[in-house]
C-alpha atoms as a PDB file:
ATOM      1  CA  MET A   1       5.575   2.058 -30.232  1.00  0.00           C
ATOM      2  CA  GLU A   2       2.914   4.409 -28.972  1.00  0.00           C
ATOM      3  CA  ARG A   3       1.660   1.754 -26.517  1.00  0.00           C
ATOM      4  CA  ILE A   4       5.090   1.606 -24.939  1.00  0.00           C
ATOM      5  CA  PHE A   5       5.035   5.359 -24.367  1.00  0.00           C
ATOM      6  CA  GLU A   6       1.547   5.093 -22.874  1.00  0.00           C
ATOM      7  CA  PHE A   7       2.799   2.370 -20.511  1.00  0.00           C
ATOM      8  CA  PHE A   8       5.744   4.518 -19.417  1.00  0.00           C
ATOM      9  CA  ASP A   9       3.353   7.397 -18.795  1.00  0.00           C
ATOM     10  CA  LEU A  10       1.407   5.147 -16.396  1.00  0.00           C
ATOM     11  CA  LEU A  11       4.459   3.811 -14.520  1.00  0.00           C
ATOM     12  CA  PRO A  12       4.527   6.570 -11.857  1.00  0.00           C
ATOM     13  CA  TRP A  13       0.845   5.934 -11.108  1.00  0.00           C
ATOM     14  CA  ILE A  14       1.428   2.180 -10.891  1.00  0.00           C
ATOM     15  CA  PHE A  15       4.400   2.531  -8.528  1.00  0.00           C
ATOM     16  CA  GLY A  16       2.560   5.122  -6.453  1.00  0.00           C
ATOM     17  CA  GLY A  17      -0.446   2.846  -6.144  1.00  0.00           C
ATOM     18  CA  LEU A  18       1.744  -0.082  -5.103  1.00  0.00           C
ATOM     19  CA  LEU A  19       3.497   2.049  -2.504  1.00  0.00           C
ATOM     20  CA  ILE A  20       0.196   3.259  -1.053  1.00  0.00           C
ATOM     21  CA  ALA A  21      -1.253  -0.271  -1.000  1.00  0.00           C
ATOM     22  CA  LEU A  22       1.845  -1.639   0.732  1.00  0.00           C
ATOM     23  CA  SER A  23       1.763   1.172   3.290  1.00  0.00           C
ATOM     24  CA  ILE A  24      -1.887   0.451   4.065  1.00  0.00           C
ATOM     25  CA  LEU A  25      -1.161  -3.258   4.503  1.00  0.00           C
ATOM     26  CA  VAL A  26       1.722  -2.508   6.874  1.00  0.00           C
ATOM     27  CA  ALA A  27      -0.412  -0.111   8.908  1.00  0.00           C
ATOM     28  CA  ILE A  28      -3.197  -2.708   9.202  1.00  0.00           C
ATOM     29  CA  ARG A  29      -0.700  -5.394  10.270  1.00  0.00           C
ATOM     30  CA  ILE A  30       0.796  -3.136  12.940  1.00  0.00           C
ATOM     31  CA  PHE A  31      -2.673  -2.162  14.169  1.00  0.00           C
ATOM     32  CA  ILE A  32      -3.746  -5.814  14.468  1.00  0.00           C
ATOM     33  CA  LYS A  33      -0.557  -6.778  16.324  1.00  0.00           C
ATOM     34  CA  THR A  34      -0.894  -3.923  18.810  1.00  0.00           C
ATOM     35  CA  GLU A  35      -4.552  -4.784  19.411  1.00  0.00           C
ATOM     36  CA  LYS A  36      -3.496  -8.320  20.357  1.00  0.00           C
ATOM     37  CA  GLY A  37      -0.951  -6.881  22.797  1.00  0.00           C
ATOM     38  CA  GLU A  38       2.093  -7.890  20.790  1.00  0.00           C
ATOM     39  CA  THR A  39       5.010  -5.561  20.164  1.00  0.00           C
ATOM     40  CA  VAL A  40       6.190  -4.619  16.708  1.00  0.00           C
ATOM     41  CA  HIS A  41       9.945  -4.954  16.250  1.00  0.00           C
ATOM     42  CA  ILE A  42      11.525  -3.969  12.946  1.00  0.00           C
ATOM     43  CA  GLU A  43      14.839  -5.697  12.271  1.00  0.00           C
ATOM     44  CA  SER A  44      17.637  -3.634  10.786  1.00  0.00           C
ATOM     45  CA  VAL A  45      18.601  -4.619   7.273  1.00  0.00           C
ATOM     46  CA  GLY A  46      21.215  -3.631   4.746  1.00  0.00           C
ATOM     47  CA  VAL A  47      24.095  -1.418   5.766  1.00  0.00           C
ATOM     48  CA  PHE A  48      22.928  -1.012   9.358  1.00  0.00           C
ATOM     49  CA  HIS A  49      22.814  -4.772   9.837  1.00  0.00           C
ATOM     50  CA  ASP A  50      25.962  -5.790   7.967  1.00  0.00           C
ATOM     51  CA  LEU A  51      28.470  -3.120   8.978  1.00  0.00           C
ATOM     52  CA  PRO A  52      29.775  -2.377  12.480  1.00  0.00           C
ATOM     53  CA  ASP A  53      28.697   0.735  14.373  1.00  0.00           C
ATOM     54  CA  THR A  54      32.053   2.385  13.791  1.00  0.00           C
ATOM     55  CA  VAL A  55      31.427   2.414  10.041  1.00  0.00           C
ATOM     56  CA  THR A  56      27.769   3.459  10.054  1.00  0.00           C
ATOM     57  CA  GLY A  57      28.262   6.069  12.780  1.00  0.00           C
ATOM     58  CA  LEU A  58      25.443   4.687  14.919  1.00  0.00           C
ATOM     59  CA  GLY A  59      27.760   4.139  17.891  1.00  0.00           C
ATOM     60  CA  LYS A  60      28.897   7.780  18.053  1.00  0.00           C
ATOM     61  CA  MET A  61      26.072   8.845  20.372  1.00  0.00           C
ATOM     62  CA  GLU A  62      26.946   6.116  22.872  1.00  0.00           C
ATOM     63  CA  GLU A  63      30.642   6.975  22.676  1.00  0.00           C
ATOM     64  CA  ALA A  64      29.901  10.651  23.308  1.00  0.00           C
ATOM     65  CA  ARG A  65      27.893   9.774  26.432  1.00  0.00           C
ATOM     66  CA  ASP A  66      30.720   7.603  27.806  1.00  0.00           C
ATOM     67  CA  GLU A  67      33.332  10.362  27.596  1.00  0.00           C
END
């Protein structure tokens, strides 16, 4: 039982380490792509991709400019 508590004590460190490692990998990938002259385009996912602009509120800035 005590080993389980020790594991749960280490979970924040494990997740933090994974987040930092993933961030470093992404930064390296972006750096390599920009060195080759390629552009980095991040596709929208989740709510911003599935729902229309009227629901997410992303189209409000464009509507305000048109008026």
